[in-house]
Amino acid sequence: MITVEGLTRKYGTFTAVDDVSFVCQPGRVTGFLGPNGAGKTTTMRIMVGLTAPTAGRVTIGGHLYQDIPNPGRHVGVLLDASAQHAGRTGREILELGARTMGLDGSRVDEMLELVSLTPGEAKRRLRNYSLGMKQRLGIAHALLGDPSVLILDEPANGLDPAGIRWMRGLLKGYAERGGTVLLSSHLLNEVELIADEMILIGHGKIVAQGDKKSLLAGAKGSGTTFVTALDNQVLAEALQAKGFVVAGAGDGLRVETEPVEVGRTAAEKAIVLTDLRAADGGLEDLFLELTSDTQREGMA
Amino acid sequence: MSTTAPGLGHALDISSTSPTPFSRLVRVELRKTWDTRAGLWLLISTAVVTALVMVIQLAVVVANDLQVSYNDFLTSTNFSIGLLLPVIGILLLTSEWSQRTAMVTFSLEPRRPHVIAAKFVVGIGLAVVAVIIALVLATICNALYGALSGDTVVWDQSAEQTAYFVLLQVIGMLTGFAFAALLLNSPAAIVLYMVYSFVLPGLFGLGAALIGWFEKIQPWIDFNDAQTGLFDGNGMSGDDWAHFAVSGFIWLVVPLGIGIARVLRAEVK
Ligand SMILES: Nc1ncnc2c1ncn2[C@@H]1O[C@H](COP(=O)(O)OP(=O)(O)OP(=O)(O)O)[C@@H](O)[C@H]1O
Ligand SMILES: [Mg+2]
């Protein structure tokens, strides 16, 4: 379990992490989501003692990271997959980690196999690795010591679609066996599929947290419908006559009401529908809305 | 293939692991000095250059019918390990920063003083190995000199001088290490070391020659000058040791202290 309590980190007058508190439970994947520069990496660096907090603290299973003996055996860390010596082979990088942790040499081969790096690729030097290969190696490094807690900064970065699906399965299975997983991302879709819990951060502050359902319940934008009919024109007029707000959207219409109202109107007027669904951008909208004052681009 | 996350409650049971032993850290740090092509070649070339300089010296001496002794061959290492050991000492530390591996190193061993101490031990160990190689090479060259020139071979190296020689090389290595800790940047630390060992002695000499009062303090602040007795065969007097201690404090202990304090507090990214 990771417990973050009142964590603050200032750089001069700039506050990168601002009074952040949250908990990552064992058995669950916690997604740490926020736009660029929100403070995700800084928070994770503080967790493992690479950056000193200005205030607050983080405990992992009740201990400060610095107080965990041989921490690689308990906490798997991936902060930056390219922060490795460019002249070392992939295998040697894992070998150094395994030796530091006092692990069996066979563990290196197991991990290489787990992340699907071939023996030939493992012999290449890191400077010749592709982004995704570095990421796989980083994940292998984090898993080396068979830890019960994983802290991963943008682990899906650079992975191909098959790689992302593989990682999703890996982390889910890991949490199901009782592990604690914290992973960060600035891509909502990525986290939405993996995470059981979500923590949204913007401008160094937590703006929302909870599981997906409870976050969505609080989201605006429910009660919007996308509909396409054989004759959109007639449907739009019928809906407007009932007082609903209608706007064109792609091939169809966007209506500010529940799908059931749109269906009823269509049935009454005998209009053939080809598509009818609730607008499901809820979480995405929520994310953009909650972090809007921290976005670099104005919201469209 | 096991990635079993052990079933656990909310607390982390840390009784199953013991702190990383120091000997293991030393072995890992030693491995890091040769497990890249650049690192391996630096070590190999240090040995090769040491041999090369002595062989050139031997050829020149024999060709010109000069008189030399064992100690003269050792002095030639000023141009080999004398230059390269400090560079090895510098890279021991700075490569963790330039290659950003410090992030992994310090997350696997958050007790940073242990990591630095392990590197320190590796540095001293490499210096001692370099000295042994130099002694062996000098022995071979001196014997060859006797065979090739027909002159009497002079073995003028006492146990005391051997100890001085070891001290000299270890200090060279550690001065590099200290500058590296201070700057945490390979090129900057190497330049600082070169300025310190080639430019500074000239400036100190000039200052002492031109400014009367400077001549009095120069021996106390010129660490290069204070080490002369370690290799010129004249030995170290009590005064020499005093100069050595004071100037060594300025050029070795102070930068090392400031540098280590900095590494212990630095944000690693
Ligand atoms: N040493 C530092 N000095 C000054 N500012 C810093 C320093 N380190 C981080 N910051 C600032 O802190 C903020 C948070 O950075 P951080 O790397 O934690 O963002 P992030 O959420 O990981 O973003 P991304 O999604 O782009 O990785 C940024 O504005 C960054 O510029
Ligand atoms: Mg980041």
Coordinates of C-alpha atoms and ligand atoms in Angstrom, one line a residue:
Chain A
M1 CA 0.0 0.0 0.0
I2 CA 1.3 3.5 -0.9
T3 CA 0.2 6.3 1.3
V4 CA 0.9 9.9 0.3
E5 CA 0.3 12.5 2.9
G6 CA 0.2 16.2 2.4
L7 CA 3.0 16.0 -0.2
T8 CA 4.4 19.4 -1.4
R9 CA 7.5 20.1 -3.5
K10 CA 8.5 23.7 -4.3
Y11 CA 11.1 24.8 -6.7
G12 CA 11.8 28.4 -5.6
T13 CA 8.5 30.1 -5.7
F14 CA 7.0 27.5 -8.1
T15 CA 5.0 24.7 -6.5
A16 CA 5.3 21.5 -8.6
V17 CA 3.4 19.3 -6.2
D18 CA 0.9 21.0 -3.9
D19 CA -0.5 19.3 -0.8
V20 CA -1.1 16.0 -2.5
S21 CA -2.7 13.1 -0.5
F22 CA -3.9 9.8 -1.8
V23 CA -3.7 6.0 -1.1
C24 CA -3.0 3.1 -3.5
Q25 CA -4.5 -0.1 -2.3
P26 CA -3.1 -3.5 -2.7
G27 CA -5.0 -5.6 -5.2
R28 CA -5.8 -2.6 -7.3
V29 CA -4.3 -0.7 -10.2
T30 CA -4.2 3.0 -9.5
G31 CA -3.9 5.3 -12.4
F32 CA -2.2 8.7 -11.9
L33 CA -3.5 11.0 -14.6
G34 CA -2.7 14.5 -15.5
P35 CA -1.6 16.8 -18.3
N36 CA 2.1 17.6 -19.1
G37 CA 3.8 19.2 -16.2
A38 CA 1.1 18.4 -13.7
G39 CA 3.6 16.9 -11.2
K40 CA 3.2 13.2 -11.7
T41 CA 6.9 12.4 -12.2
T42 CA 7.9 14.7 -9.3
T43 CA 5.5 12.9 -7.0
M44 CA 6.8 9.5 -8.0
R45 CA 10.5 10.7 -7.6
I46 CA 9.7 11.8 -4.1
M47 CA 8.1 8.3 -3.4
V48 CA 11.4 6.6 -4.0
G49 CA 13.6 9.2 -2.3
L50 CA 15.2 10.7 -5.4
T51 CA 13.7 14.1 -4.7
A52 CA 13.3 15.5 -1.2
P53 CA 9.8 16.7 -0.4
T54 CA 9.3 20.3 0.9
A55 CA 6.6 19.0 3.1
G56 CA 4.6 15.8 3.7
R57 CA 5.7 12.3 3.3
V58 CA 5.1 9.0 1.4
T59 CA 5.1 5.6 3.1
I60 CA 5.1 2.3 1.3
G61 CA 3.5 -0.5 3.3
G62 CA 4.1 1.7 6.4
H63 CA 7.8 2.5 5.7
L64 CA 9.7 5.3 4.2
Y65 CA 11.4 4.1 1.0
Q66 CA 14.8 4.9 2.5
D67 CA 14.0 2.6 5.4
I68 CA 13.3 -0.5 3.3
P69 CA 16.3 -2.8 3.2
N70 CA 17.2 -3.8 -0.3
P71 CA 14.1 -1.9 -1.6
G72 CA 14.3 -3.4 -5.1
R73 CA 12.9 -6.6 -3.6
H74 CA 9.8 -4.9 -2.4
V75 CA 9.2 -1.9 -4.7
G76 CA 9.6 -2.1 -8.5
V77 CA 10.4 1.3 -10.0
L78 CA 10.4 2.5 -13.5
L79 CA 10.7 6.3 -13.8
D80 CA 12.6 6.8 -17.0
A81 CA 13.4 3.9 -19.3
S82 CA 16.1 5.8 -21.1
A83 CA 18.0 6.7 -17.9
Q84 CA 20.4 3.9 -18.4
H85 CA 24.0 3.8 -19.7
A86 CA 23.8 3.9 -23.5
G87 CA 26.8 1.7 -23.9
R88 CA 25.5 -1.2 -21.8
T89 CA 23.7 -4.1 -23.3
G90 CA 20.1 -4.7 -22.2
R91 CA 21.1 -7.9 -20.5
E92 CA 24.0 -6.2 -18.6
I93 CA 21.6 -3.6 -17.3
L94 CA 19.4 -6.3 -15.8
E95 CA 22.5 -8.2 -14.6
L96 CA 23.6 -5.2 -12.6
G97 CA 20.2 -4.8 -11.1
A98 CA 20.0 -8.5 -10.2
R99 CA 23.5 -8.4 -8.7
T100 CA 22.7 -5.3 -6.6
M101 CA 19.6 -7.0 -5.3
G102 CA 21.5 -10.3 -4.7
L103 CA 19.3 -12.3 -7.1
D104 CA 19.9 -15.4 -9.0
G105 CA 21.3 -14.9 -12.6
S106 CA 18.4 -17.0 -14.0
R107 CA 16.1 -14.2 -13.0
V108 CA 17.5 -12.0 -15.8
D109 CA 16.6 -14.6 -18.4
E110 CA 13.1 -15.0 -16.9
M111 CA 12.5 -11.3 -17.1
L112 CA 13.8 -10.9 -20.6
E113 CA 11.5 -13.7 -21.7
L114 CA 8.6 -12.1 -19.8
V115 CA 8.9 -8.8 -21.7
S116 CA 9.6 -10.6 -25.0
L117 CA 13.1 -9.3 -25.6
T118 CA 14.9 -12.0 -27.6
P119 CA 18.5 -13.1 -26.6
G120 CA 19.7 -11.3 -29.7
E121 CA 18.0 -8.0 -28.7
A122 CA 19.3 -8.4 -25.1
K123 CA 22.9 -8.4 -26.5
R124 CA 22.4 -5.1 -28.2
R125 CA 23.5 -1.9 -26.5
L126 CA 20.9 0.4 -25.1
R127 CA 21.8 3.2 -27.6
N128 CA 20.5 0.9 -30.4
Y129 CA 17.2 0.1 -28.6
S130 CA 13.9 1.4 -30.0
L131 CA 11.7 3.4 -27.6
G132 CA 9.4 0.4 -27.0
M133 CA 12.4 -1.9 -26.4
K134 CA 13.7 0.4 -23.8
Q135 CA 10.3 0.5 -22.2
R136 CA 10.1 -3.3 -22.1
L137 CA 13.6 -3.4 -20.6
G138 CA 12.5 -0.9 -18.0
I139 CA 9.5 -2.9 -17.1
A140 CA 11.7 -6.0 -16.8
H141 CA 14.0 -4.1 -14.5
A142 CA 11.1 -3.0 -12.3
L143 CA 9.9 -6.6 -12.0
L144 CA 13.4 -8.2 -11.3
G145 CA 13.2 -8.3 -7.6
D146 CA 9.7 -9.8 -7.6
P147 CA 8.3 -6.7 -5.7
S148 CA 4.8 -6.4 -4.2
V149 CA 4.5 -2.7 -5.1
L150 CA 5.1 -1.3 -8.6
I151 CA 5.6 2.4 -9.3
L152 CA 5.6 3.0 -13.1
D153 CA 5.9 6.4 -14.8
E154 CA 4.2 6.3 -18.2
P155 CA 4.9 2.6 -18.7
A156 CA 2.9 2.4 -21.9
N157 CA 5.0 5.1 -23.5
G158 CA 6.3 3.8 -26.9
L159 CA 4.7 0.4 -26.7
D160 CA 2.9 -0.9 -29.8
P161 CA -0.8 -1.8 -29.5
A162 CA 0.0 -5.4 -28.8
G163 CA 2.6 -4.3 -26.2
I164 CA 0.0 -2.1 -24.5
R165 CA -2.5 -5.0 -24.3
W166 CA 0.2 -7.3 -23.0
M167 CA 1.1 -4.8 -20.3
R168 CA -2.5 -4.3 -19.3
G169 CA -2.9 -8.0 -18.8
L170 CA 0.4 -8.2 -16.9
L171 CA -0.5 -5.4 -14.5
K172 CA -4.1 -6.6 -14.0
G173 CA -2.9 -10.1 -13.1
Y174 CA -0.3 -8.6 -10.9
A175 CA -2.9 -6.6 -8.9
E176 CA -5.2 -9.6 -8.8
R177 CA -2.5 -11.6 -7.0
G178 CA -2.4 -8.8 -4.3
G179 CA 0.2 -6.4 -5.7
T180 CA -0.1 -2.7 -5.5
V181 CA 0.3 -0.9 -8.8
L182 CA 0.6 2.8 -9.4
L183 CA 1.0 4.0 -13.0
S184 CA 1.0 7.4 -14.4
S185 CA -0.1 8.6 -17.8
H186 CA -1.3 11.7 -19.6
L187 CA -3.5 9.6 -21.8
L188 CA -7.0 9.0 -20.4
N189 CA -7.9 6.1 -22.8
E190 CA -4.8 4.2 -21.7
V191 CA -5.5 4.5 -18.0
E192 CA -9.3 4.0 -18.3
L193 CA -8.7 0.4 -19.6
I194 CA -6.2 -0.6 -16.9
A195 CA -6.9 1.3 -13.7
D196 CA -9.4 0.4 -11.0
E197 CA -8.8 3.7 -9.3
M198 CA -8.0 7.0 -10.8
I199 CA -6.3 10.0 -9.4
L200 CA -6.5 13.2 -11.5
I201 CA -3.8 15.8 -10.9
G202 CA -3.5 19.2 -12.5
H203 CA -1.1 22.0 -11.6
G204 CA 0.3 20.0 -8.7
K205 CA -3.1 19.5 -7.1
I206 CA -5.4 16.5 -6.9
V207 CA -8.6 17.5 -8.8
A208 CA -10.5 14.3 -8.5
Q209 CA -10.0 10.7 -7.3
G210 CA -12.1 7.6 -7.0
D211 CA -13.1 4.6 -9.2
K212 CA -14.3 5.1 -12.7
K213 CA -18.0 4.9 -11.9
S214 CA -18.0 7.4 -9.1
L215 CA -15.9 9.8 -11.1
L216 CA -18.4 9.5 -14.0
A217 CA -21.4 10.0 -11.7
G218 CA -20.0 13.4 -10.9
A219 CA -19.3 14.2 -14.5
K220 CA -21.2 16.7 -16.5
G221 CA -22.3 15.9 -20.1
S222 CA -24.6 13.0 -19.2
G223 CA -27.9 13.5 -20.9
T224 CA -26.5 14.1 -24.3
T225 CA -27.4 11.8 -27.2
F226 CA -26.0 11.1 -30.6
V227 CA -28.5 10.1 -33.2
T228 CA -28.5 9.4 -36.9
A229 CA -31.7 8.9 -38.9
L230 CA -32.5 8.3 -42.5
D231 CA -33.8 11.8 -42.6
N232 CA -32.0 13.9 -40.1
Q233 CA -33.8 17.0 -41.1
V234 CA -37.2 15.7 -40.2
L235 CA -36.0 14.4 -36.9
A236 CA -34.3 17.6 -36.0
E237 CA -37.5 19.6 -36.6
A238 CA -39.5 17.1 -34.5
L239 CA -37.0 17.3 -31.6
Q240 CA -36.9 21.1 -31.8
A241 CA -40.7 21.2 -31.7
K242 CA -40.5 19.4 -28.4
G243 CA -38.0 22.0 -27.1
F244 CA -34.8 20.0 -27.2
V245 CA -31.5 21.6 -28.2
V246 CA -30.3 20.0 -31.4
A247 CA -27.0 20.5 -33.2
G248 CA -25.4 18.8 -36.2
A249 CA -22.6 16.3 -35.3
G250 CA -20.9 14.4 -38.1
D251 CA -23.4 12.4 -40.1
G252 CA -26.0 12.8 -37.4
L253 CA -27.3 15.0 -34.6
R254 CA -26.3 15.9 -31.1
V255 CA -29.3 16.3 -28.8
E256 CA -29.3 17.6 -25.3
T257 CA -31.5 15.0 -23.8
E258 CA -31.7 11.3 -22.9
P259 CA -31.7 8.7 -25.7
V260 CA -35.1 7.5 -24.6
E261 CA -36.7 10.9 -25.5
V262 CA -35.1 10.9 -28.9
G263 CA -36.3 7.3 -29.5
R264 CA -39.8 8.2 -28.5
T265 CA -39.9 11.2 -30.8
A266 CA -38.7 9.1 -33.7
A267 CA -41.3 6.4 -33.0
E268 CA -44.1 9.0 -32.8
K269 CA -43.0 10.4 -36.2
A270 CA -42.2 7.0 -37.7
I271 CA -38.6 8.1 -38.5
V272 CA -36.1 5.3 -39.1
L273 CA -33.0 5.6 -36.9
T274 CA -29.7 4.0 -38.0
D275 CA -27.8 4.9 -34.8
L276 CA -28.8 6.0 -31.3
R277 CA -26.5 6.2 -28.3
A278 CA -25.7 8.2 -25.2
A279 CA -22.7 10.6 -25.7
D280 CA -20.0 8.6 -23.9
G281 CA -17.3 11.3 -23.8
G282 CA -18.1 11.6 -20.1
L283 CA -14.7 10.8 -18.6
E284 CA -12.7 12.5 -21.3
D285 CA -14.8 15.6 -20.8
L286 CA -14.4 15.3 -17.1
F287 CA -10.7 15.1 -17.5
L288 CA -10.4 18.1 -19.7
E289 CA -12.8 20.1 -17.6
L290 CA -11.1 19.3 -14.3
T291 CA -7.7 20.1 -15.7
S292 CA -8.8 22.9 -18.0
D293 CA -7.1 25.8 -16.2
T294 CA -3.9 23.7 -16.4
Q295 CA -4.1 22.8 -20.1
R296 CA -1.7 24.4 -22.4
E297 CA -4.3 24.6 -25.2
G298 CA -7.6 26.3 -24.7
M299 CA -10.5 23.8 -24.8
A300 CA -12.1 23.4 -28.2
Chain B
M1 CA 8.5 -17.2 -15.2
S2 CA 7.3 -15.9 -11.9
T3 CA 5.9 -12.5 -11.3
T4 CA 3.9 -13.5 -8.3
A5 CA 3.1 -10.6 -6.2
P6 CA 3.0 -12.2 -2.8
G7 CA -0.4 -12.0 -1.1
L8 CA -0.1 -9.3 1.5
G9 CA -1.9 -7.1 3.9
H10 CA -1.5 -3.4 3.9
A11 CA 1.9 -3.4 5.7
L12 CA 5.1 -4.4 3.9
D13 CA 6.9 -7.2 5.6
I14 CA 10.5 -6.1 5.3
S15 CA 11.9 -8.8 7.7
S16 CA 12.5 -11.1 4.8
T17 CA 15.3 -8.9 3.3
S18 CA 18.5 -7.8 4.8
P19 CA 20.2 -4.5 3.8
T20 CA 22.5 -4.8 0.8
P21 CA 25.9 -5.8 2.0
F22 CA 28.7 -3.4 1.3
S23 CA 30.8 -6.0 -0.4
R24 CA 28.1 -6.6 -3.0
L25 CA 27.9 -2.8 -3.7
V26 CA 31.7 -2.8 -4.3
R27 CA 31.5 -5.8 -6.7
V28 CA 28.7 -4.1 -8.7
E29 CA 30.6 -0.8 -8.8
L30 CA 33.7 -2.6 -10.0
R31 CA 31.7 -4.3 -12.7
K32 CA 30.4 -1.0 -13.9
T33 CA 33.9 0.1 -14.7
W34 CA 34.4 -2.5 -17.4
D35 CA 31.0 -3.5 -18.6
T36 CA 30.8 -0.9 -21.3
R37 CA 33.1 -0.7 -24.3
A38 CA 34.3 2.8 -23.3
G39 CA 35.0 1.7 -19.7
L40 CA 36.8 -1.5 -20.8
W41 CA 39.0 0.3 -23.3
L42 CA 39.9 3.0 -20.8
L43 CA 41.2 0.3 -18.4
I44 CA 43.0 -1.6 -21.2
S45 CA 44.6 1.6 -22.7
T46 CA 45.8 2.7 -19.3
A47 CA 47.8 -0.6 -19.0
V48 CA 48.9 -0.4 -22.7
V49 CA 50.0 3.3 -22.4
T50 CA 52.0 2.5 -19.3
A51 CA 53.8 -0.3 -21.1
L52 CA 54.3 1.9 -24.2
V53 CA 55.8 4.8 -22.4
M54 CA 58.3 2.5 -20.6
V55 CA 59.2 0.7 -23.9
I56 CA 59.9 4.1 -25.6
Q57 CA 62.0 5.2 -22.6
L58 CA 63.9 1.9 -22.8
A59 CA 64.5 2.3 -26.6
V60 CA 65.7 5.9 -26.2
V61 CA 68.0 5.0 -23.3
V62 CA 69.6 2.1 -25.0
A63 CA 70.0 3.9 -28.3
N64 CA 71.7 6.9 -26.6
D65 CA 73.7 4.9 -24.2
L66 CA 72.2 6.6 -21.1
Q67 CA 72.4 5.5 -17.5
V68 CA 69.1 4.7 -15.9
S69 CA 67.8 2.9 -12.8
Y70 CA 64.6 1.0 -11.8
N71 CA 63.2 4.2 -10.3
D72 CA 63.6 6.1 -13.5
F73 CA 61.4 3.6 -15.3
L74 CA 58.8 4.1 -12.6
T75 CA 59.0 7.9 -12.9
S76 CA 57.8 7.5 -16.5
T77 CA 54.4 6.6 -15.2
N78 CA 53.9 10.3 -14.7
F79 CA 52.9 10.3 -18.3
S80 CA 50.6 7.2 -18.1
I81 CA 48.8 6.1 -15.0
G82 CA 49.7 9.5 -13.4
L83 CA 47.4 11.0 -16.1
L84 CA 44.8 8.3 -16.6
L85 CA 44.1 7.1 -13.0
P86 CA 42.5 10.5 -12.2
V87 CA 40.4 10.3 -15.3
I88 CA 39.2 6.8 -14.2
G89 CA 38.5 8.3 -10.8
I90 CA 36.5 11.1 -12.3
L91 CA 34.4 8.8 -14.6
L92 CA 33.6 6.4 -11.6
L93 CA 31.3 9.2 -10.3
T94 CA 30.4 11.4 -13.2
S95 CA 29.2 8.7 -15.6
E96 CA 26.3 8.1 -13.2
W97 CA 25.2 11.6 -13.9
S98 CA 26.0 12.0 -17.6
Q99 CA 24.3 8.6 -18.3
R100 CA 21.6 9.3 -15.7
T101 CA 22.1 5.9 -14.1
A102 CA 22.2 7.5 -10.7
M103 CA 18.4 7.2 -10.8
V104 CA 18.5 3.4 -10.8
T105 CA 21.6 3.2 -8.6
F106 CA 20.1 5.3 -5.8
S107 CA 16.6 3.7 -6.1
L108 CA 18.2 0.3 -5.6
E109 CA 20.4 1.6 -2.8
P110 CA 18.9 4.7 -1.2
R111 CA 21.8 4.9 1.3
R112 CA 23.8 7.1 -0.9
P113 CA 26.9 7.2 1.3
H114 CA 27.2 3.4 0.9
V115 CA 27.2 3.8 -2.9
I116 CA 29.9 6.6 -2.8
A117 CA 32.0 4.6 -0.4
A118 CA 31.8 1.6 -2.7
K119 CA 33.0 3.7 -5.6
F120 CA 35.8 5.1 -3.4
V121 CA 37.0 1.6 -2.5
V122 CA 36.9 0.6 -6.2
G123 CA 39.0 3.7 -7.1
I124 CA 41.6 2.8 -4.5
G125 CA 41.6 -0.8 -5.7
L126 CA 42.1 0.1 -9.3
A127 CA 45.0 2.5 -8.3
V128 CA 46.7 -0.4 -6.4
V129 CA 46.3 -2.7 -9.3
A130 CA 47.7 -0.1 -11.7
V131 CA 50.7 0.3 -9.3
I132 CA 51.3 -3.4 -9.4
I133 CA 51.2 -3.5 -13.2
A134 CA 53.6 -0.5 -13.3
L135 CA 56.0 -2.2 -10.8
V136 CA 56.0 -5.4 -12.9
L137 CA 56.6 -3.5 -16.2
A138 CA 59.4 -1.4 -14.7
T139 CA 61.1 -4.6 -13.5
I140 CA 60.9 -6.1 -17.0
C141 CA 62.2 -2.9 -18.6
N142 CA 65.0 -2.6 -16.1
A143 CA 66.1 -6.2 -16.7
L144 CA 65.9 -5.7 -20.5
Y145 CA 67.9 -2.5 -20.1
G146 CA 70.6 -4.5 -18.4
A147 CA 70.6 -7.2 -21.1
L148 CA 70.5 -4.7 -24.0
S149 CA 73.0 -2.1 -22.8
G150 CA 75.4 -4.2 -20.9
D151 CA 75.4 -1.6 -18.1
T152 CA 75.0 -2.6 -14.4
V153 CA 71.4 -2.8 -13.5
V154 CA 70.4 -0.6 -10.6
W155 CA 67.5 -1.7 -8.4
D156 CA 67.1 1.4 -6.4
Q157 CA 63.6 1.0 -5.1
S158 CA 63.2 0.6 -1.3
A159 CA 60.1 -0.5 0.4
E160 CA 59.6 3.0 1.5
Q161 CA 59.7 4.4 -2.0
T162 CA 57.3 1.7 -3.2
A163 CA 54.9 2.8 -0.5
Y164 CA 55.3 6.4 -1.6
F165 CA 54.6 5.3 -5.2
V166 CA 51.4 3.7 -4.1
L167 CA 50.4 6.8 -2.1
L168 CA 51.1 9.0 -5.1
Q169 CA 48.9 7.1 -7.5
V170 CA 46.1 6.6 -4.9
I171 CA 46.1 10.4 -4.3
G172 CA 46.0 11.1 -8.1
M173 CA 42.9 8.9 -8.3
L174 CA 41.3 10.4 -5.3
T175 CA 41.9 14.0 -6.4
G176 CA 40.1 13.1 -9.7
F177 CA 37.3 11.6 -7.6
A178 CA 37.0 14.7 -5.4
F179 CA 36.9 17.0 -8.4
A180 CA 34.2 14.8 -9.9
A181 CA 32.1 14.9 -6.8
L182 CA 32.4 18.6 -6.8
L183 CA 31.4 19.1 -10.4
L184 CA 29.4 16.0 -11.3
N185 CA 30.3 16.6 -14.9
S186 CA 32.9 14.6 -16.8
P187 CA 34.4 17.2 -19.2
A188 CA 34.4 19.9 -16.5
A189 CA 36.1 17.7 -13.9
I190 CA 38.7 16.5 -16.4
V191 CA 39.5 20.1 -17.4
L192 CA 39.7 21.1 -13.8
Y193 CA 42.1 18.3 -13.1
M194 CA 44.3 19.2 -16.1
V195 CA 44.4 22.8 -15.0
Y196 CA 45.2 21.8 -11.5
S197 CA 48.1 19.5 -12.5
F198 CA 49.6 21.4 -15.4
V199 CA 48.7 25.1 -15.3
L200 CA 48.5 25.7 -11.5
P201 CA 52.1 24.6 -10.7
G202 CA 53.4 27.1 -13.2
L203 CA 51.3 29.9 -11.8
F204 CA 52.3 29.0 -8.2
G205 CA 56.0 29.0 -9.3
L206 CA 55.6 32.3 -11.0
G207 CA 53.8 33.8 -8.0
A208 CA 56.5 32.6 -5.7
A209 CA 59.2 34.1 -7.9
L210 CA 57.6 37.5 -8.2
I211 CA 55.8 38.1 -4.9
G212 CA 57.9 37.8 -1.8
W213 CA 55.2 36.9 0.7
F214 CA 53.7 34.3 -1.7
E215 CA 56.9 32.3 -1.7
K216 CA 56.2 31.6 2.0
I217 CA 52.7 30.3 1.6
Q218 CA 53.2 28.5 -1.7
P219 CA 54.4 25.3 -0.1
W220 CA 51.3 25.2 2.1
I221 CA 48.9 25.5 -0.8
D222 CA 50.6 23.8 -3.7
F223 CA 49.6 20.1 -3.5
N224 CA 51.5 19.1 -6.6
D225 CA 54.7 20.6 -5.2
A226 CA 54.1 18.9 -1.9
Q227 CA 54.0 15.5 -3.6
T228 CA 57.4 15.9 -5.2
G229 CA 59.2 14.1 -2.4
L230 CA 57.1 11.0 -3.1
F231 CA 58.8 10.3 -6.4
D232 CA 62.1 12.3 -6.7
G233 CA 64.0 9.9 -4.6
N234 CA 64.9 12.6 -1.9
G235 CA 62.1 11.3 0.4
M236 CA 59.8 13.3 2.7
S237 CA 61.0 15.4 5.6
G238 CA 58.8 16.4 8.5
D239 CA 58.3 19.8 6.8
D240 CA 57.4 18.0 3.6
W241 CA 54.7 16.0 5.4
A242 CA 53.3 19.1 7.0
H243 CA 53.0 20.8 3.6
F244 CA 51.6 17.6 2.2
A245 CA 48.9 17.4 4.9
V246 CA 47.8 21.1 4.7
S247 CA 47.8 21.4 0.9
G248 CA 46.2 18.0 0.6
F249 CA 43.4 19.2 3.0
I250 CA 42.8 22.1 0.6
W251 CA 42.8 20.1 -2.7
L252 CA 41.6 16.7 -1.7
V253 CA 39.6 16.8 1.5
V254 CA 37.7 20.1 1.0
P255 CA 36.4 19.3 -2.5
L256 CA 35.6 15.7 -1.5
G257 CA 33.6 16.9 1.5
I258 CA 31.7 19.6 -0.4
G259 CA 31.1 17.2 -3.3
I260 CA 29.9 14.3 -1.2
A261 CA 27.5 16.6 0.7
R262 CA 26.2 17.8 -2.6
V263 CA 25.7 14.2 -4.0
L264 CA 23.9 13.2 -0.8
R265 CA 21.4 16.0 -1.1
A266 CA 21.1 16.3 -4.9
E267 CA 17.9 15.8 -6.7
V268 CA 18.5 12.8 -9.0
K269 CA 16.8 13.0 -12.4
Ligands
LIG1 N1 14.3 20.8 -10.7 C1 13.2 21.6 -11.1 N2 13.3 22.9 -11.1 C2 12.2 23.6 -11.5 N3 11.0 23.1 -11.9 C3 10.9 21.8 -11.9 C4 12.0 20.9 -11.5 N4 11.6 19.7 -11.6 C5 10.3 19.7 -12.1 N5 9.9 21.0 -12.2 C6 8.6 21.4 -12.7 O1 7.6 20.8 -12.0 C7 6.4 20.6 -12.8 C8 6.0 19.1 -12.7 O2 6.9 18.3 -13.5 P1 6.7 16.7 -13.7 O3 7.8 16.2 -14.4 O4 6.4 16.2 -12.3 O5 5.4 16.7 -14.6 P2 4.6 15.4 -15.1 O6 3.2 15.4 -14.5 O7 5.4 14.2 -14.9 O8 4.5 15.8 -16.7 P3 4.6 14.8 -18.0 O9 3.2 14.3 -18.3 O10 4.9 15.8 -19.1 O11 5.7 13.8 -17.8 C9 6.8 21.0 -14.2 O12 6.3 22.3 -14.4 C10 8.3 21.1 -14.2 O13 8.8 22.0 -15.0
MG2 MG 6.4 12.9 -16.3

